[in-house]
């Protein structure tokens, strides 16, 4: 199998070479998830949070046909302002590359590229899921099937109630994707700390999560792990307020026959407008919170990987 050439930034290449902690970031959140200039400010702030917590950020995107792992500030800025950029899930990458286009990568595409790049941890805001009404529309995000096939650990704040949360959890169960809530018994709903659904598992430290990643990988299931990190209490929105806003946006998407890959960007933009920007403020806070956790996990994972290499040195093996 030939592998696509990846364009690494110098700092990401150096960190990967040294086994230092790296956190992947997606770019659809920049191109289709937030309005300009909040998208650019957030992208920069999230990278800074990752550095403050001891890891190197690797924002992933397609620029002029090349897959970039780690962006220069000018590239981030161009993506944030571009209007003709594709929203690329994994299946869109090949066509965009061949016609030398540019794309923001969704969770599914970013997981795929992170795996090729050797990056195990990826932070985002919310993953896609099973949409409300999926029993007739069949709208299930490729993020979920990718989680069932690619061994990247994705840190999110749960899923928004633009989606059918119980069906999303059922689908991930079928796909054999472990769902671990960080410091909570409940599965969070993005803007709020609980969806009313229990998470399958709870772990309370980045070190435990890193150990679970290593254990999961050793089992060879080949699936990703979804870490659900509740939005900080101070930034959470009231369920009554946001659920009403979301229902209005979903009803509008239906009445305007918005379909396929346009559904999620439409809903995000509409919820931002209908909430007078409150959803965007919460979204920015939770992405930073996820970036901090992901960086701490990456630091713990790098330490565990380094110590297991030492303990598996020829000397310690022959001592058994
Ligand atoms: N949910 C959000 N913000 C986002 C997205 C989802 O709260 O920016 C983006 C992510 O890139 C995610 C994609 O991978 O939307 C899912 O799109 P779809 O539902 O079309 O699969
Ligand atoms: Mn969809």
Coordinates of N, CA and C in Angstrom, one line a residue, residues 91-317:
X91 N -13.6 10.0 3.5 CA -13.9 9.6 2.1 C -13.7 10.7 1.1
X92 N -13.6 11.9 1.5 CA -13.4 13.1 0.6 C -12.0 13.4 0.3
X93 N -11.1 12.8 1.1 CA -9.7 13.3 1.0 C -9.1 13.1 -0.4
X94 N -9.3 11.9 -0.9 CA -8.6 11.5 -2.2 C -8.9 12.5 -3.3
X95 N -10.2 12.8 -3.5 CA -10.6 13.7 -4.5 C -10.1 15.1 -4.3
X96 N -10.1 15.6 -3.1 CA -9.6 16.9 -2.8 C -8.1 17.0 -3.1
X97 N -7.4 15.9 -2.8 CA -5.9 15.9 -3.0 C -5.6 15.9 -4.5
X98 N -6.3 15.1 -5.3 CA -6.0 15.0 -6.7 C -6.3 16.4 -7.4
X99 N -7.4 17.1 -7.0 CA -7.6 18.3 -7.7 C -6.9 19.5 -7.0
X100 N -6.0 19.2 -6.1 CA -5.2 20.2 -5.4 C -6.0 21.2 -4.6
X101 N -7.1 20.7 -4.1 CA -8.0 21.6 -3.3 C -7.6 21.7 -1.8
X102 N -8.3 22.5 -1.1 CA -8.1 22.7 0.4 C -9.3 22.2 1.1
X103 N -9.1 21.7 2.3 CA -10.2 21.2 3.1 C -10.0 21.3 4.6
X104 N -11.0 21.5 5.3 CA -11.0 21.3 6.7 C -11.4 19.9 7.0
X105 N -10.6 19.2 7.8 CA -10.8 17.8 8.1 C -11.8 17.6 9.3
X106 N -12.7 16.7 9.1 CA -13.7 16.4 10.2 C -13.0 15.4 11.1
X107 N -13.7 15.0 12.1 CA -13.2 14.0 13.1 C -12.7 12.8 12.4
X108 N -13.6 12.3 11.4 CA -13.2 11.0 10.8 C -11.9 11.2 10.0
X109 N -11.8 12.3 9.2 CA -10.6 12.4 8.4 C -9.4 12.7 9.2
X110 N -9.6 13.4 10.3 CA -8.4 13.8 11.2 C -7.9 12.5 11.9
X111 N -8.9 11.6 12.3 CA -8.4 10.4 12.9 C -7.6 9.6 12.0
X112 N -8.1 9.5 10.7 CA -7.4 8.7 9.7 C -5.9 9.2 9.5
X113 N -5.8 10.6 9.4 CA -4.5 11.2 9.2 C -3.6 11.1 10.4
X114 N -4.2 11.3 11.6 CA -3.5 11.1 12.8 C -2.9 9.7 12.9
X115 N -3.6 8.7 12.5 CA -3.1 7.4 12.6 C -1.9 7.2 11.6
X116 N -2.0 7.7 10.4 CA -0.9 7.6 9.5 C 0.3 8.4 10.0
X117 N 0.1 9.5 10.7 CA 1.2 10.3 11.2 C 1.8 9.7 12.5
X118 N 1.1 8.7 13.1 CA 1.6 8.2 14.4 C 1.2 9.0 15.6
X119 N 0.1 9.8 15.5 CA -0.4 10.6 16.6 C -1.6 9.8 17.2
X120 N -1.6 9.6 18.5 CA -2.6 8.7 19.1 C -3.7 9.5 19.8
X121 N -3.5 10.7 20.0 CA -4.5 11.5 20.8 C -5.0 12.7 20.0
X122 N -6.3 12.9 20.0 CA -6.8 14.0 19.2 C -7.9 14.7 20.0
X123 N -7.9 16.0 20.0 CA -8.8 16.8 20.8 C -9.8 17.6 19.8
X124 N -11.0 17.6 20.2 CA -12.0 18.3 19.4 C -13.1 18.9 20.4
X125 N -14.2 19.5 19.8 CA -15.3 19.9 20.6 C -16.3 18.8 20.7
X126 N -17.0 18.6 19.6 CA -18.0 17.5 19.6 C -17.8 16.6 18.4
X127 N -18.1 15.3 18.6 CA -18.0 14.4 17.4 C -19.4 14.4 16.8
X128 N -19.4 14.0 15.5 CA -20.7 13.8 14.8 C -21.3 12.5 15.4
X129 N -22.6 12.3 15.1 CA -23.3 11.1 15.7 C -24.5 10.7 14.8
X130 N -25.4 10.0 15.5 CA -26.6 9.6 14.8 C -27.6 10.8 15.0
X131 N -28.1 11.3 13.8 CA -29.0 12.4 13.9 C -30.4 12.1 14.4
X132 N -31.1 13.0 14.9 CA -32.5 12.8 15.2 C -33.2 12.5 13.9
X133 N -34.1 11.6 14.0 CA -34.8 11.2 12.8 C -34.0 10.3 11.8
X134 N -32.9 9.7 12.3 CA -32.0 8.9 11.5 C -32.8 7.6 11.0
X135 N -33.9 7.3 11.7 CA -34.6 6.1 11.3 C -35.2 6.3 9.9
X136 N -35.5 7.6 9.5 CA -35.9 7.8 8.1 C -34.8 8.5 7.3
X137 N -34.0 9.3 7.8 CA -33.0 10.0 7.0 C -31.7 9.2 6.8
X138 N -31.5 8.2 7.7 CA -30.2 7.4 7.7 C -29.0 8.2 8.0
X139 N -29.2 9.4 8.6 CA -28.0 10.3 8.8 C -27.2 9.9 10.0
X140 N -26.1 9.2 9.8 CA -25.2 8.8 10.8 C -23.8 9.3 10.4
X141 N -23.2 10.0 11.3 CA -21.9 10.6 10.9 C -20.8 9.5 10.7
X142 N -20.0 9.8 9.7 CA -18.8 8.9 9.4 C -17.8 8.9 10.6
X143 N -17.9 9.9 11.5 CA -17.1 9.9 12.7 C -17.3 8.6 13.5
X144 N -18.5 8.1 13.5 CA -18.8 7.0 14.3 C -18.2 5.7 13.7
X145 N -18.3 5.5 12.4 CA -17.7 4.3 11.8 C -16.2 4.4 11.8
X146 N -15.7 5.6 11.7 CA -14.2 5.8 11.8 C -13.7 5.3 13.2
X147 N -14.5 5.8 14.2 CA -14.1 5.4 15.6 C -14.1 3.8 15.7
X148 N -14.9 3.2 14.9 CA -15.0 1.7 14.9 C -13.8 1.0 14.2
X149 N -13.0 1.9 13.4 CA -12.0 1.3 12.6 C -10.6 1.8 12.8
X150 N -10.4 2.9 13.5 CA -9.1 3.6 13.6 C -8.8 3.8 15.1
X151 N -7.6 3.4 15.5 CA -7.2 3.4 16.9 C -6.8 4.7 17.5
X152 N -7.5 5.8 17.1 CA -7.2 7.1 17.7 C -8.1 7.4 18.9
X153 N -7.5 7.9 20.0 CA -8.3 8.3 21.1 C -8.8 9.8 20.9
X154 N -10.1 10.0 20.9 CA -10.7 11.3 20.6 C -11.3 11.9 21.9
X155 N -10.8 13.1 22.3 CA -11.3 13.8 23.4 C -12.4 14.8 23.0
X156 N -13.6 14.6 23.5 CA -14.7 15.5 23.1 C -15.5 15.9 24.3
X157 N -16.5 16.7 24.2 CA -17.3 17.1 25.3 C -18.7 16.4 25.2
X158 N -18.6 15.2 24.7 CA -19.9 14.5 24.5 C -20.4 14.9 23.1
X159 N -21.7 14.6 22.9 CA -22.3 15.0 21.6 C -23.5 16.0 21.9
X160 N -23.7 16.9 20.9 CA -24.8 17.8 21.1 C -26.1 17.2 20.9
X161 N -27.1 17.8 21.5 CA -28.5 17.2 21.4 C -29.1 17.6 20.0
X162 N -28.3 18.2 19.1 CA -28.8 18.2 17.7 C -28.9 16.8 17.2
X163 N -28.1 15.9 18.0 CA -28.1 14.5 17.6 C -29.1 13.7 18.5
X164 N -29.3 12.4 18.2 CA -30.1 11.5 19.0 C -29.0 10.8 19.9
X165 N -28.9 11.3 21.1 CA -27.8 10.8 22.0 C -27.9 9.3 22.3
X166 N -29.1 8.9 22.8 CA -29.1 7.4 23.0 C -28.8 6.6 21.8
X167 N -29.2 7.0 20.6 CA -28.9 6.2 19.4 C -27.4 6.3 19.1
X168 N -26.8 7.4 19.3 CA -25.4 7.6 19.1 C -24.6 6.6 20.0
X169 N -25.0 6.5 21.3 CA -24.4 5.6 22.2 C -24.6 4.2 21.8
X170 N -25.8 3.8 21.3 CA -26.0 2.4 20.9 C -25.1 2.1 19.7
X171 N -25.0 3.1 18.8 CA -24.2 2.8 17.6 C -22.7 2.6 17.9
X172 N -22.2 3.4 18.9 CA -20.8 3.3 19.3 C -20.6 1.9 20.0
X173 N -21.6 1.5 20.7 CA -21.6 0.2 21.4 C -21.4 -0.9 20.3
X174 N -22.2 -0.8 19.3 CA -22.1 -1.8 18.2 C -20.8 -1.8 17.5
X175 N -20.2 -0.6 17.4 CA -18.9 -0.4 16.8 C -17.7 -0.8 17.7
X176 N -18.0 -1.2 18.9 CA -17.0 -1.6 19.9 C -16.1 -0.5 20.3
X177 N -16.7 0.7 20.4 CA -15.9 1.8 20.8 C -16.1 2.1 22.3
X178 N -15.0 2.0 23.1 CA -15.2 2.3 24.5 C -15.5 3.8 24.7
X179 N -16.4 4.1 25.6 CA -16.8 5.5 26.0 C -16.4 5.7 27.4
X180 N -15.5 6.6 27.7 CA -15.0 6.8 29.0 C -15.3 8.3 29.4
X181 N -16.0 8.5 30.4 CA -16.3 9.9 30.9 C -15.2 10.3 31.8
X182 N -14.7 11.5 31.7 CA -13.6 12.0 32.6 C -14.2 12.6 33.8
X183 N -14.0 12.1 35.0 CA -14.4 12.7 36.2 C -15.9 12.8 36.3
X184 N -16.7 11.9 35.7 CA -18.1 12.0 35.7 C -18.7 10.6 35.5
X185 N -19.9 10.4 36.1 CA -20.6 9.1 35.8 C -21.5 9.2 34.6
X186 N -21.8 10.5 34.2 CA -22.7 10.7 33.1 C -22.0 11.0 31.8
X187 N -22.7 10.7 30.7 CA -22.2 11.1 29.4 C -22.7 12.5 29.1
X188 N -21.7 13.4 28.9 CA -22.1 14.8 28.8 C -22.7 15.2 27.4
X189 N -23.4 16.3 27.4 CA -24.1 16.7 26.1 C -23.6 18.0 25.6
X190 N -22.3 18.1 25.5 CA -21.6 19.3 24.9 C -21.8 20.6 25.7
X191 N -23.0 21.2 25.5 CA -23.2 22.5 26.2 C -23.6 22.3 27.7
X192 N -23.9 21.0 28.1 CA -24.4 20.7 29.4 C -23.5 19.5 29.9
X193 N -23.4 19.4 31.3 CA -22.5 18.4 31.8 C -23.1 17.0 31.8
X194 N -24.4 16.9 31.7 CA -25.0 15.6 31.6 C -26.1 15.5 30.5
X195 N -26.1 14.4 29.8 CA -27.1 14.2 28.8 C -28.3 13.4 29.4
X196 N -28.1 13.0 30.7 CA -29.1 12.2 31.3 C -28.8 10.7 31.0
X197 N -27.8 10.4 30.2 CA -27.4 9.0 29.9 C -26.1 8.8 30.7
X198 N -26.0 7.5 31.2 CA -24.8 7.2 31.9 C -23.7 6.9 30.9
X199 N -22.4 7.2 31.3 CA -21.3 6.8 30.5 C -21.0 5.3 30.8
X200 N -20.4 4.6 29.9 CA -20.1 3.2 30.2 C -19.0 3.1 31.3
X201 N -18.0 4.0 31.2 CA -16.9 4.0 32.2 C -16.5 5.4 32.6
X202 N -15.9 5.4 33.8 CA -15.5 6.7 34.3 C -14.0 6.5 34.8
X203 N -13.2 7.4 34.3 CA -11.8 7.5 34.9 C -11.5 8.9 35.3
X204 N -10.7 9.1 36.3 CA -10.6 10.4 37.0 C -9.2 11.1 36.8
X205 N -8.3 10.4 36.1 CA -7.0 11.1 35.9 C -6.5 10.9 34.4
X206 N -5.7 11.8 33.9 CA -5.1 11.6 32.6 C -4.2 10.4 32.5
X207 N -3.6 10.1 33.7 CA -2.7 8.9 33.7 C -3.5 7.6 33.6
X208 N -4.7 7.5 34.2 CA -5.5 6.3 34.1 C -6.0 6.2 32.6
X209 N -6.3 7.3 32.0 CA -6.8 7.3 30.6 C -5.7 6.8 29.7
X210 N -4.4 7.3 30.0 CA -3.3 6.9 29.1 C -3.1 5.4 29.3
X211 N -3.2 4.9 30.6 CA -3.0 3.4 30.8 C -4.1 2.6 30.1
X212 N -5.3 3.2 30.1 CA -6.4 2.5 29.4 C -6.2 2.4 27.9
X213 N -5.6 3.5 27.4 CA -5.3 3.5 25.9 C -4.3 2.4 25.6
X214 N -3.3 2.3 26.4 CA -2.3 1.2 26.2 C -2.9 -0.2 26.3
X215 N -3.7 -0.3 27.3 CA -4.4 -1.6 27.5 C -5.3 -1.9 26.3
X216 N -6.0 -0.9 25.9 CA -7.0 -1.1 24.8 C -6.2 -1.5 23.5
X217 N -5.1 -0.8 23.3 CA -4.3 -1.1 22.1 C -3.7 -2.5 22.2
X218 N -3.3 -3.0 23.4 CA -2.7 -4.3 23.5 C -3.8 -5.4 23.2
X219 N -5.0 -5.0 23.3 CA -6.1 -6.0 23.0 C -6.3 -6.2 21.5
X220 N -5.8 -5.3 20.7 CA -5.9 -5.4 19.3 C -7.2 -5.3 18.6
X221 N -8.1 -4.5 19.3 CA -9.5 -4.4 18.7 C -9.5 -3.5 17.5
X222 N -8.5 -2.6 17.4 CA -8.4 -1.7 16.3 C -9.4 -0.6 16.3
X223 N -10.2 -0.4 17.4 CA -11.1 0.7 17.4 C -10.5 1.9 18.2
X224 N -11.1 3.0 18.0 CA -10.7 4.2 18.8 C -11.3 4.2 20.1
X225 N -11.1 5.2 20.9 CA -11.7 5.4 22.3 C -12.3 6.8 22.3
X226 N -13.5 6.9 22.8 CA -14.1 8.2 23.0 C -14.0 8.7 24.4
X227 N -13.2 9.7 24.7 CA -13.2 10.3 26.0 C -14.1 11.5 26.0
X228 N -15.1 11.4 27.0 CA -16.1 12.4 27.1 C -15.8 13.3 28.3
X229 N -15.4 14.6 28.0 CA -15.0 15.5 29.1 C -16.0 16.6 29.2
X230 N -16.7 16.6 30.4 CA -17.8 17.5 30.5 C -17.3 19.0 30.5
X231 N -18.1 19.9 29.9 CA -17.8 21.3 29.9 C -17.7 21.8 31.3
X232 N -16.7 22.7 31.6 CA -16.6 23.2 33.0 C -17.9 23.8 33.4
X233 N -18.2 23.6 34.7 CA -19.4 24.0 35.3 C -19.7 25.5 35.0
X234 N -18.7 26.4 35.1 CA -18.9 27.8 34.9 C -19.3 28.2 33.5
X235 N -19.0 27.3 32.5 CA -19.2 27.6 31.1 C -20.5 26.9 30.6
X236 N -21.1 26.0 31.4 CA -22.2 25.2 30.9 C -23.4 26.1 30.7
X237 N -24.3 25.7 29.7 CA -25.5 26.5 29.5 C -26.7 25.8 30.2
X238 N -27.7 26.5 30.4 CA -28.9 25.8 31.0 C -29.6 24.9 30.0
X239 N -29.9 23.7 30.4 CA -30.5 22.8 29.4 C -31.8 23.3 28.8
X240 N -32.6 24.0 29.6 CA -33.9 24.5 29.1 C -33.6 25.5 27.9
X241 N -32.7 26.4 28.2 CA -32.3 27.4 27.2 C -31.8 26.8 25.9
X242 N -30.8 25.9 26.0 CA -30.1 25.4 24.8 C -30.9 24.4 24.1
X243 N -31.7 23.6 24.8 CA -32.5 22.5 24.2 C -33.6 23.2 23.3
X244 N -34.2 24.3 23.8 CA -35.2 25.0 23.0 C -34.6 25.5 21.7
X245 N -33.4 26.1 21.9 CA -32.7 26.7 20.7 C -32.4 25.6 19.7
X246 N -31.9 24.5 20.2 CA -31.5 23.4 19.3 C -32.7 22.8 18.6
X247 N -33.8 22.7 19.3 CA -35.0 22.1 18.6 C -35.5 23.1 17.5
X248 N -35.4 24.4 17.8 CA -35.8 25.3 16.7 C -34.9 25.2 15.5
X249 N -33.6 25.1 15.7 CA -32.7 24.9 14.6 C -32.9 23.6 13.8
X250 N -33.2 22.5 14.6 CA -33.4 21.3 13.9 C -34.7 21.3 13.0
X251 N -35.7 22.0 13.6 CA -37.0 22.1 12.8 C -36.7 23.0 11.6
X252 N -35.9 24.0 11.7 CA -35.6 24.8 10.5 C -34.9 24.1 9.4
X253 N -33.9 23.2 9.9 CA -33.1 22.4 8.9 C -34.1 21.5 8.2
X254 N -35.0 20.9 8.9 CA -36.0 20.0 8.2 C -36.9 20.8 7.2
X255 N -37.4 21.9 7.7 CA -38.3 22.6 6.8 C -37.6 23.2 5.5
X256 N -36.3 23.4 5.7 CA -35.5 23.9 4.5 C -34.8 22.8 3.8
X257 N -35.1 21.5 4.1 CA -34.6 20.3 3.5 C -33.1 20.3 3.4
X258 N -32.4 20.8 4.4 CA -31.0 20.7 4.5 C -30.6 19.2 4.7
X259 N -29.6 18.8 3.9 CA -29.3 17.3 3.9 C -27.8 17.1 3.9
X260 N -27.5 15.8 4.2 CA -26.1 15.3 4.1 C -25.1 16.1 4.9
X261 N -23.9 16.4 4.2 CA -22.9 17.1 5.0 C -23.2 18.5 5.4
X262 N -24.2 19.1 4.8 CA -24.6 20.5 5.2 C -25.4 20.6 6.5
X263 N -25.9 19.4 7.0 CA -26.8 19.5 8.1 C -26.0 20.0 9.3
X264 N -24.9 19.5 9.7 CA -24.2 19.9 10.9 C -23.7 21.3 10.9
X265 N -23.0 21.8 9.8 CA -22.7 23.2 9.7 C -23.9 24.1 9.8
X266 N -25.0 23.8 9.2 CA -26.2 24.6 9.2 C -26.6 24.7 10.7
X267 N -26.7 23.6 11.4 CA -27.2 23.6 12.7 C -26.3 24.4 13.7
X268 N -25.0 24.2 13.5 CA -24.1 25.0 14.4 C -24.2 26.5 14.2
X269 N -24.3 26.9 12.9 CA -24.4 28.3 12.6 C -25.7 28.9 13.2
X270 N -26.8 28.1 13.0 CA -28.1 28.6 13.4 C -28.3 28.7 14.9
X271 N -27.7 27.7 15.6 CA -27.7 27.7 17.0 C -27.0 28.9 17.6
X272 N -25.9 29.2 16.9 CA -25.1 30.4 17.3 C -25.9 31.6 17.2
X273 N -26.6 31.8 16.1 CA -27.4 33.0 15.8 C -28.6 33.0 16.8
X274 N -29.3 31.9 17.0 CA -30.5 31.9 17.8 C -30.1 32.1 19.3
X275 N -28.9 31.7 19.7 CA -28.5 31.8 21.1 C -27.8 33.1 21.4
X276 N -27.7 34.0 20.4 CA -27.0 35.3 20.5 C -25.6 35.1 20.9
X277 N -25.0 34.1 20.3 CA -23.5 33.8 20.5 C -23.2 33.0 21.8
X278 N -24.2 32.7 22.6 CA -23.9 32.0 23.8 C -23.4 30.6 23.5
X279 N -23.9 30.0 22.5 CA -23.4 28.6 22.2 C -22.0 28.7 21.7
X280 N -21.6 29.8 21.0 CA -20.2 29.9 20.6 C -19.2 30.1 21.8
X281 N -19.7 30.9 22.7 CA -18.8 31.1 23.9 C -18.6 29.8 24.6
X282 N -19.7 29.0 24.8 CA -19.5 27.7 25.5 C -18.7 26.8 24.7
X283 N -18.9 26.8 23.4 CA -18.1 25.9 22.5 C -16.6 26.2 22.6
X284 N -16.2 27.5 22.6 CA -14.8 27.8 22.8 C -14.2 27.3 24.1
X285 N -15.0 27.5 25.2 CA -14.5 27.1 26.5 C -14.3 25.6 26.5
X286 N -15.3 24.9 26.0 CA -15.1 23.4 26.1 C -14.0 22.8 25.2
X287 N -13.8 23.5 24.1 CA -12.7 23.0 23.2 C -11.3 23.2 23.9
X288 N -11.2 24.3 24.6 CA -9.9 24.6 25.3 C -9.8 23.6 26.5
X289 N -10.9 23.3 27.1 CA -10.9 22.3 28.2 C -10.5 20.9 27.7
X290 N -11.0 20.6 26.5 CA -10.6 19.3 26.0 C -9.2 19.2 25.5
X291 N -8.7 20.4 25.0 CA -7.3 20.4 24.6 C -6.3 20.2 25.8
X292 N -6.7 20.9 26.9 CA -5.9 20.7 28.1 C -5.8 19.3 28.6
X293 N -7.0 18.6 28.6 CA -7.0 17.2 29.0 C -6.2 16.3 28.0
X294 N -6.4 16.6 26.7 CA -5.7 15.8 25.7 C -4.2 15.9 25.9
X295 N -3.8 17.1 26.1 CA -2.3 17.4 26.3 C -1.8 16.6 27.5
X296 N -2.6 16.7 28.6 CA -2.1 16.0 29.8 C -2.1 14.5 29.6
X297 N -3.1 14.0 28.8 CA -3.1 12.5 28.5 C -1.9 12.2 27.6
X298 N -1.5 13.1 26.7 CA -0.4 12.8 25.8 C 0.9 12.8 26.6
X299 N 1.0 13.7 27.6 CA 2.2 13.7 28.5 C 2.3 12.3 29.2
X300 N 1.2 11.9 29.8 CA 1.1 10.7 30.6 C 1.4 9.5 29.7
X301 N 0.9 9.5 28.4 CA 1.1 8.4 27.5 C 2.5 8.3 27.1
X302 N 3.1 9.4 26.8 CA 4.6 9.4 26.4 C 5.4 8.9 27.6
X303 N 5.1 9.2 28.8 CA 5.9 8.7 29.9 C 5.7 7.2 30.1
X304 N 4.5 6.7 30.0 CA 4.2 5.3 30.1 C 4.9 4.5 29.0
X305 N 4.9 5.1 27.8 CA 5.5 4.4 26.6 C 7.0 4.3 26.8
X306 N 7.6 5.5 27.3 CA 9.1 5.5 27.5 C 9.4 4.5 28.6
X307 N 8.6 4.4 29.7 CA 9.0 3.5 30.8 C 8.8 2.1 30.4
X308 N 7.8 1.8 29.6 CA 7.7 0.4 29.2 C 8.8 -0.1 28.2
X309 N 9.3 0.9 27.4 CA 10.5 0.6 26.6 C 11.7 0.2 27.4
X310 N 11.9 1.0 28.5 CA 13.0 0.7 29.4 C 12.9 -0.6 30.1
X311 N 11.6 -0.9 30.5 CA 11.5 -2.2 31.2 C 11.5 -3.4 30.3
X312 N 11.4 -3.1 29.0 CA 11.4 -4.3 28.0 C 12.8 -4.3 27.4
X313 N 13.8 -3.7 28.0 CA 15.1 -3.7 27.4 C 15.6 -5.2 27.5
X314 N 16.6 -5.6 26.6 CA 17.1 -6.9 26.6 C 17.5 -7.4 28.0
X315 N 18.1 -6.5 28.8 CA 18.6 -6.9 30.1 C 17.4 -7.4 31.0
X316 N 16.3 -6.5 31.0 CA 15.2 -6.9 31.9 C 14.5 -8.1 31.4
X317 N 14.5 -8.3 30.1 CA 13.8 -9.4 29.5 C 14.5 -10.7 29.9

